[in-house]
Coordinates of C-alpha atoms in Angstrom, one line a residue:
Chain A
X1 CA 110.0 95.1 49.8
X2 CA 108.2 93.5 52.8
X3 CA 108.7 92.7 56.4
X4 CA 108.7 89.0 57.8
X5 CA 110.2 85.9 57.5
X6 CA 112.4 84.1 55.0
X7 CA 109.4 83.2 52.9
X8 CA 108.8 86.7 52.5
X9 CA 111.8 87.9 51.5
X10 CA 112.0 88.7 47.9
X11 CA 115.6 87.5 47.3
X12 CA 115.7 90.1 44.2
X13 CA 119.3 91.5 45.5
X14 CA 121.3 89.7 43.0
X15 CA 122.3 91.8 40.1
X16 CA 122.5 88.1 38.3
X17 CA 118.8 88.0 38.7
X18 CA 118.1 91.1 38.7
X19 CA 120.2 91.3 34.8
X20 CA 118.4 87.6 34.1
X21 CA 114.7 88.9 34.4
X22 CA 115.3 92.3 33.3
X23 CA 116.5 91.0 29.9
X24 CA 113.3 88.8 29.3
X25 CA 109.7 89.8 28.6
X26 CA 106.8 88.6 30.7
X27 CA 104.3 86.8 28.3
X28 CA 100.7 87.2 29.5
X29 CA 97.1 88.7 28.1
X30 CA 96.3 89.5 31.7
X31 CA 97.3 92.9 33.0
X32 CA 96.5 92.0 36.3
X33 CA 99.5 89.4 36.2
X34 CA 101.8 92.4 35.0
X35 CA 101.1 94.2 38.0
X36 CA 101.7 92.1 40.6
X37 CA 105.2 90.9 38.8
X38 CA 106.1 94.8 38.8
X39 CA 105.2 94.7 42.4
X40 CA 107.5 91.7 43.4
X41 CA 109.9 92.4 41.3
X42 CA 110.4 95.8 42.7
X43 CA 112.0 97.1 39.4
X44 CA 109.7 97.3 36.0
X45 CA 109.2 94.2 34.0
X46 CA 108.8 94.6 30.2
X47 CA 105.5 92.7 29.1
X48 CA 104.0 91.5 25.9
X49 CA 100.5 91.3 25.9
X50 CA 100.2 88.2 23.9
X51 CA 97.7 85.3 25.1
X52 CA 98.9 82.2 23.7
X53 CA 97.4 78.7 23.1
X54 CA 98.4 76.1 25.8
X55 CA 97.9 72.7 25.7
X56 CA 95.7 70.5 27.4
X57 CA 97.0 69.4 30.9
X58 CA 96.7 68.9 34.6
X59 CA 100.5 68.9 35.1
X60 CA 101.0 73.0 35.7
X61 CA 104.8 72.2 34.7
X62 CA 104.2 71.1 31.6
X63 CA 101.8 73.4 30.3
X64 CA 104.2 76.5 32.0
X65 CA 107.6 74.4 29.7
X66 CA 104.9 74.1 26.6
X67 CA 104.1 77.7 26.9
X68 CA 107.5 79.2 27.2
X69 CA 108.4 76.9 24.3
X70 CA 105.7 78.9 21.9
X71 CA 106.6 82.1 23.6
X72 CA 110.2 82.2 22.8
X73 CA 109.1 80.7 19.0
X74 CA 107.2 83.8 18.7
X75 CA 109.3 86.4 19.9
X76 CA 112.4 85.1 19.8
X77 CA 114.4 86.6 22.4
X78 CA 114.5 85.4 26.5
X79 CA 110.4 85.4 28.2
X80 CA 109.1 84.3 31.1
X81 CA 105.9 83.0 31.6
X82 CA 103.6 82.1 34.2
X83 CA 101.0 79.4 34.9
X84 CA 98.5 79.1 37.5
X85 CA 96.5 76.6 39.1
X86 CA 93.6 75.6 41.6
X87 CA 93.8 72.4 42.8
X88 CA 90.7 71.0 44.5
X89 CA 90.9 68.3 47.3
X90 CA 87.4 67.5 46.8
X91 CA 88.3 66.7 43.2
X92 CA 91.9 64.9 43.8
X93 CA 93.3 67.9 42.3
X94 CA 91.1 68.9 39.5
X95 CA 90.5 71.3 38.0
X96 CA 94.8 72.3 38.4
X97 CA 95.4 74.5 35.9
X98 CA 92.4 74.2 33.9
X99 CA 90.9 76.8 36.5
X100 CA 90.8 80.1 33.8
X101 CA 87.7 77.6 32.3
X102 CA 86.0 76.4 35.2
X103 CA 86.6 80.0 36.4
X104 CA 84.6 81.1 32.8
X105 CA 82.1 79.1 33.2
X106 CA 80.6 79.3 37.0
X107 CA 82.5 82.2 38.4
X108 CA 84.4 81.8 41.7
X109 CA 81.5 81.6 43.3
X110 CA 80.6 78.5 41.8
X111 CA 83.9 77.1 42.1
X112 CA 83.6 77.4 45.7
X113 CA 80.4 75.9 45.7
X114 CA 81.1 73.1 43.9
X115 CA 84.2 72.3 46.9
X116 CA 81.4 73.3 49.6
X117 CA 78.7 70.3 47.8
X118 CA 81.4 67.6 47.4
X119 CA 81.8 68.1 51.2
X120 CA 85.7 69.2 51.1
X121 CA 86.3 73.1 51.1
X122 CA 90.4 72.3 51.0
X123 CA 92.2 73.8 47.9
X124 CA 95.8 74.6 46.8
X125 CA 96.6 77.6 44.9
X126 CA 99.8 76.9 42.6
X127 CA 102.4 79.2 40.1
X128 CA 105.0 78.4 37.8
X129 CA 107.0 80.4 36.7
X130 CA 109.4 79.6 33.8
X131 CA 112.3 81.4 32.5
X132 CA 113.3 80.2 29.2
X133 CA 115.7 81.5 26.5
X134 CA 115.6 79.2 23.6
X135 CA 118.2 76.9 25.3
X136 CA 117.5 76.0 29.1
X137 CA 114.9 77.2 31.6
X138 CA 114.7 77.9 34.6
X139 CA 111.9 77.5 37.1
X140 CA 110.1 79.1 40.3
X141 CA 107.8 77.6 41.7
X142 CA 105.0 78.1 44.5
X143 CA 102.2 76.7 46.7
X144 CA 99.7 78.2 49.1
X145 CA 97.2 76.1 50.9
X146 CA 94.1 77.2 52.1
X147 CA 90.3 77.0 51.7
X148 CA 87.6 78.1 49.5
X149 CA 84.9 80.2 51.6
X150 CA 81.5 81.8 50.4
X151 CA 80.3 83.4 50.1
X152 CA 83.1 85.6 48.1
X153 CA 84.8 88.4 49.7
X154 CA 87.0 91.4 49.5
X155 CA 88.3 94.3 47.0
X156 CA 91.6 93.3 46.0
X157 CA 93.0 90.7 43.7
X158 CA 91.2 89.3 40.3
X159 CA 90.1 85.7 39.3
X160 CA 89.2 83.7 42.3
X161 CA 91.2 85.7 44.9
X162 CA 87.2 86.5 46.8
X163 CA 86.9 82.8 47.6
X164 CA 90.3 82.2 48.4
X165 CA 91.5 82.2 51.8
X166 CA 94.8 81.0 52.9
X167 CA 95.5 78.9 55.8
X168 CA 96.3 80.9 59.2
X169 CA 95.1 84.3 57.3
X170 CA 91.9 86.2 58.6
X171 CA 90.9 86.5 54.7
X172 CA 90.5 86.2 51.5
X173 CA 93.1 87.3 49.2
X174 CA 90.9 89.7 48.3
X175 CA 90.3 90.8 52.0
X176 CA 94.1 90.9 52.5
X177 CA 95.3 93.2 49.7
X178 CA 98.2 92.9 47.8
X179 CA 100.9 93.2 50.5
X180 CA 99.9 90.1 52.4
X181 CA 99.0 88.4 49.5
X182 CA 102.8 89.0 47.6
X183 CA 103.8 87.2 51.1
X184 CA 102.2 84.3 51.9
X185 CA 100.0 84.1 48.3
X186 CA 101.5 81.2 45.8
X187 CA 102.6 83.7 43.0
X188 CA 104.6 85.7 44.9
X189 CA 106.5 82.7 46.6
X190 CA 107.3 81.9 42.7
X191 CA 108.8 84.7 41.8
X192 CA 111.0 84.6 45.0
X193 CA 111.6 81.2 43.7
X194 CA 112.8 82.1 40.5
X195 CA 114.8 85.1 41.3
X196 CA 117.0 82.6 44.0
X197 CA 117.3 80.0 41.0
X198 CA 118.3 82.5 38.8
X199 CA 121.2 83.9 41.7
X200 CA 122.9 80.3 41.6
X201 CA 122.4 79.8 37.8
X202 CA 125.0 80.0 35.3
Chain B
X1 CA 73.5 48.7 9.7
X2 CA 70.8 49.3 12.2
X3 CA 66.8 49.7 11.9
X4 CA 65.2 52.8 12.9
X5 CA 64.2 56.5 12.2
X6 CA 66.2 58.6 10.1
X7 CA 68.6 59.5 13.3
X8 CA 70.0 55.8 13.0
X9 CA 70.0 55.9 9.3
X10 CA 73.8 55.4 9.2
X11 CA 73.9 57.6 5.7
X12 CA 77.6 55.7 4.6
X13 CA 76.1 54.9 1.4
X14 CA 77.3 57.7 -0.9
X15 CA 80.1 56.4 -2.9
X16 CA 82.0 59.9 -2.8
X17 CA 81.6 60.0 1.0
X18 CA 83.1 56.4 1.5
X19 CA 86.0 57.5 -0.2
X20 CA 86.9 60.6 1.3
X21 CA 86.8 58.5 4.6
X22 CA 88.3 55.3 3.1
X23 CA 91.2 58.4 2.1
X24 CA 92.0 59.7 5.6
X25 CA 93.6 57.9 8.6
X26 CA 91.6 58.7 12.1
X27 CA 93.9 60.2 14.3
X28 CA 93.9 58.8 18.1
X29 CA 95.6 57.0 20.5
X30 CA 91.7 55.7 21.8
X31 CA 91.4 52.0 20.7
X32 CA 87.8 52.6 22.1
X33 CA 87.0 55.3 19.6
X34 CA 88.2 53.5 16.5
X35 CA 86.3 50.5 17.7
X36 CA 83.2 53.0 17.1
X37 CA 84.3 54.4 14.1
X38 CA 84.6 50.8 12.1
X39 CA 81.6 49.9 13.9
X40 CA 79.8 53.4 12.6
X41 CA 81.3 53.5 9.2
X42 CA 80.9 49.4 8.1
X43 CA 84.4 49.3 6.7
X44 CA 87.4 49.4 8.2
X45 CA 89.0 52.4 9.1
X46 CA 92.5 53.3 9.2
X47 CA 93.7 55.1 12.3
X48 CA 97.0 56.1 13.4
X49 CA 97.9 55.4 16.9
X50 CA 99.1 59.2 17.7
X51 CA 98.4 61.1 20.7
X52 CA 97.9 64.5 19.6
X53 CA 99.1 67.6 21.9
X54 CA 95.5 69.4 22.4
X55 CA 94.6 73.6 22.8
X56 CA 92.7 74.4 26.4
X57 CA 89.6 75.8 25.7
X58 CA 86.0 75.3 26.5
X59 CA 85.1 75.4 22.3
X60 CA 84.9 71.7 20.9
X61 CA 85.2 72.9 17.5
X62 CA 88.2 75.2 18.6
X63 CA 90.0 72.2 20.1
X64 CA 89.3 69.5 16.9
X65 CA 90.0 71.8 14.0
X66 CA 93.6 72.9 16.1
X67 CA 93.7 69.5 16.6
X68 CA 93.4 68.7 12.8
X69 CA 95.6 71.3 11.6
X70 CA 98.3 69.4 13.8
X71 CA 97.5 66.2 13.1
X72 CA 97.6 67.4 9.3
X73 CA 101.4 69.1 9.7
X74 CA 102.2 65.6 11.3
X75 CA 101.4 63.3 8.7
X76 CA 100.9 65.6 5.6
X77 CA 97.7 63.1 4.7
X78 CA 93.8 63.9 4.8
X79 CA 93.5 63.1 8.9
X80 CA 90.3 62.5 11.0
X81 CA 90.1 63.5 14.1
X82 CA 87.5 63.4 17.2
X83 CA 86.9 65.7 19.7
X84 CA 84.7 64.7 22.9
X85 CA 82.8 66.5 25.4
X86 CA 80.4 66.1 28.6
X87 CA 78.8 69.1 29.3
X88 CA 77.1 69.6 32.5
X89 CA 74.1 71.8 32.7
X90 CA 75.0 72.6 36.9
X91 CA 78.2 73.7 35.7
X92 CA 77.0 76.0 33.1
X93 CA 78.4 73.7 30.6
X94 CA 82.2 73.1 31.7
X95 CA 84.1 70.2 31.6
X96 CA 82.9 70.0 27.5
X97 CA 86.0 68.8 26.0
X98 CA 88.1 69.1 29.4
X99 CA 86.3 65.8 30.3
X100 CA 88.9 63.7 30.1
X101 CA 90.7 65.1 32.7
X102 CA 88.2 65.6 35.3
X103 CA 87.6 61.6 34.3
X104 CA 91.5 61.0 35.0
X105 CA 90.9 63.2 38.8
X106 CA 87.6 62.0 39.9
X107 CA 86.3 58.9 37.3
X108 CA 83.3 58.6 36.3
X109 CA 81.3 58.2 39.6
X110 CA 83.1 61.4 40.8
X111 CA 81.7 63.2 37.5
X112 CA 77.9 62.3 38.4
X113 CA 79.0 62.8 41.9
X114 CA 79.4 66.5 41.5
X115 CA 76.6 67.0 39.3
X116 CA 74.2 65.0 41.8
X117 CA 75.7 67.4 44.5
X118 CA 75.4 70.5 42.4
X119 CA 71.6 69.7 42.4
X120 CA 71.2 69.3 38.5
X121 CA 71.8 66.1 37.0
X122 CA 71.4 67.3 33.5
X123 CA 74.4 66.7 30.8
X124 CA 74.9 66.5 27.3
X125 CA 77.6 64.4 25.6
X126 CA 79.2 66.0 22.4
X127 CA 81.3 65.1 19.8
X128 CA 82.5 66.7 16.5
X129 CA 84.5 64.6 14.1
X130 CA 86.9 66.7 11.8
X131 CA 88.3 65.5 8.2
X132 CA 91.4 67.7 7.2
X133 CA 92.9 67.6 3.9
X134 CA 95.7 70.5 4.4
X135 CA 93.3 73.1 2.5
X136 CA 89.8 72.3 3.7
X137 CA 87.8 71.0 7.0
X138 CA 84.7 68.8 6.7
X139 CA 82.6 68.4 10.2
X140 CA 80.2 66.4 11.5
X141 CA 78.8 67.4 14.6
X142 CA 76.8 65.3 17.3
X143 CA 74.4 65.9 20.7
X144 CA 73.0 63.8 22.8
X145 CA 70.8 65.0 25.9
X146 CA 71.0 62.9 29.2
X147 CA 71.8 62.9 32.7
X148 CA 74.0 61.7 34.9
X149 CA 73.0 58.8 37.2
X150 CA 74.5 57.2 40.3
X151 CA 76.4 54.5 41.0
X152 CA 77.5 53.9 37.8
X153 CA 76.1 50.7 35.9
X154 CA 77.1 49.1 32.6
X155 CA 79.7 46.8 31.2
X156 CA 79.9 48.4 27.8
X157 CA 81.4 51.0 26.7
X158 CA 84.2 52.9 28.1
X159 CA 85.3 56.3 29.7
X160 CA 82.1 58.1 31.4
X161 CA 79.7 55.7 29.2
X162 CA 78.6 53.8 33.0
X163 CA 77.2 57.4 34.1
X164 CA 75.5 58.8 31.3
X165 CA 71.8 58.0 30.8
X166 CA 70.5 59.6 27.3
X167 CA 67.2 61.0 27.2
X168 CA 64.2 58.3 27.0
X169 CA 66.4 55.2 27.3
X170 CA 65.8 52.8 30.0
X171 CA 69.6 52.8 31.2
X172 CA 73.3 54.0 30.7
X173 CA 75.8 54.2 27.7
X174 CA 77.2 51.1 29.1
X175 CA 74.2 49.4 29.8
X176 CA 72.3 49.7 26.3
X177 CA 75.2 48.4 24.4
X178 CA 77.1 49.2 20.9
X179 CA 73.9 48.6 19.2
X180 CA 71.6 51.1 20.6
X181 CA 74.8 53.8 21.9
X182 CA 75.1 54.2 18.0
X183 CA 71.4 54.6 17.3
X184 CA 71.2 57.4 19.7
X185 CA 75.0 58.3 20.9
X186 CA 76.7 61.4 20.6
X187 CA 79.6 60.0 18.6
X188 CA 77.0 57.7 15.9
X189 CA 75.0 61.0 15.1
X190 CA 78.5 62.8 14.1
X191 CA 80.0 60.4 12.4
X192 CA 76.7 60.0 10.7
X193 CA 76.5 64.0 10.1
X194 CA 80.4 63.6 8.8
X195 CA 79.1 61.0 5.5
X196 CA 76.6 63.7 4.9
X197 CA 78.6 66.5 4.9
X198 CA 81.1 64.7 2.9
X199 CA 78.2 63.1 0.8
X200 CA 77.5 66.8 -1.1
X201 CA 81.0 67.9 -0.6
X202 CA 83.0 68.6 -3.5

């Protein structure tokens, strides 16, 4: 899919993965998610546009196990879900997955500026992604570091991509477009995650 | 209970209130909060020491009645629960009932910290008490206007009780004591608007 490294290799070549996340449905209410699974996926993932309660948490993993839980209570069959998070060192890690409400309530603008005031610009950006058929899951997970910058900037992306700007990148991952970002950006290092769990799993 | 104006009028003397309460068990695993609630009501209050799974979302009264309905399916008796918030006015309102995690990332001082750094101090604490029989809710809903004050100060009290100053009071939560917090606290004005709900409640 991409040039680079091993961190940007998408390690979808096994059929066994391949078969794994082709069976299951990717459980999200946000499109934007859908589309950047299709891209580093390389092959069409079946979605259900379903937004489903989640519990109260910092840990991302166990509101991603929680989730997956409900998901396959609803639809029965295999789903994969995903959780993200923004983890502030200003804050010791807060607001972590929590982000879609601070996100709601002062924009990405005003998350950044909230970083910027307590004197520590310094974030993570987190995924998890969970696999789970009724039985066992399996996880991918990933991590980009970076900073928050403002004020926001760049086209591409959704959510709090214009603030975010990885470490050793020119930009945002808004300014970097989707490409870069599948790279080095912390969803796509999930699903490369899951799709070399799922090659070694039974 | 207390002197005062009609805000401190504790309102637990209808009969058919003091049974409806006297009926349910409070549902938390915060000895602090059922502490307040014997204190509030004047009798004792059973509670069960149950930590209940709770929804994300930036809506109190979302995350209480969800919380009811599972406290409910747990114990399959009439079930009180609480639901806190802060609710910063810099922040356009967020953590509201998130605060407890921000609290568990940054304590209390971190809290004001932000707020003092954001350049509004302004908060407002909230709490809305739900009774749950399995068919119907009953709430009682309380507000109280402050701001957030640095360093913290106070021995009373718990959680972010040190940091919060309400509104025309000479100091904190934690500095005015059980007494006064009561009078003029968030969680005294719902449980007081709970016995009047249940007061004309059939």
């Amino acid at each position: 899919m991409n040039a680079g490294g091993p961190d940007s290799d998408p390690d979808t070549g096994s059929d066994r993965a391949r078969r794994r996340i082709g069976g299951a449905v990717l459980v999200t209410g946000n499109p934007n998610k859908v589309r950047e699974a299709q891209r580093l996926c390389g092959f069409p993932v079946e979605h259900a546009d379903i937004e489903l309660p989640e519990i109260q948490s910092t840990s991302l993993a166990e509101v991603a196990h929680e989730k997956a839980r409900t998901a396959w209570r609803r639809l029965k069959r295999p789903v994969i879900v995903e959780e993200t998070g923004l983890e502030l060192v200003a804050m010791n890690g807060f607001p972590g997955p929590l982000v879609k409400w601070m996100l709601d309530a002062i924009g990405a603008d005003g998350i950044a500026r909230t970083a910027h005031a307590l004197g520590d610009a310094r974030a993570a950006a987190v995924s998890i992604l969970v696999l789970h058929d009724g039985s066992s899951s399996c996880i991918g997970a990933g991590r980009t570091e970076g900073e928050l910058v403002l004020p926001p900037r760049g086209d591409h992306g959704f959510g709090w991509d214009p603030v975010f700007r990885p470490d050793g990148e020119p930009g945002t991952y808004a300014e970097l477009g989707d490409r870069r970002k599948d790279e080095i950006g912390h969803r796509g290092r999930a699903w490369r995650a899951l799709f070399r769990q799922l090659s070694c799993w039974q």
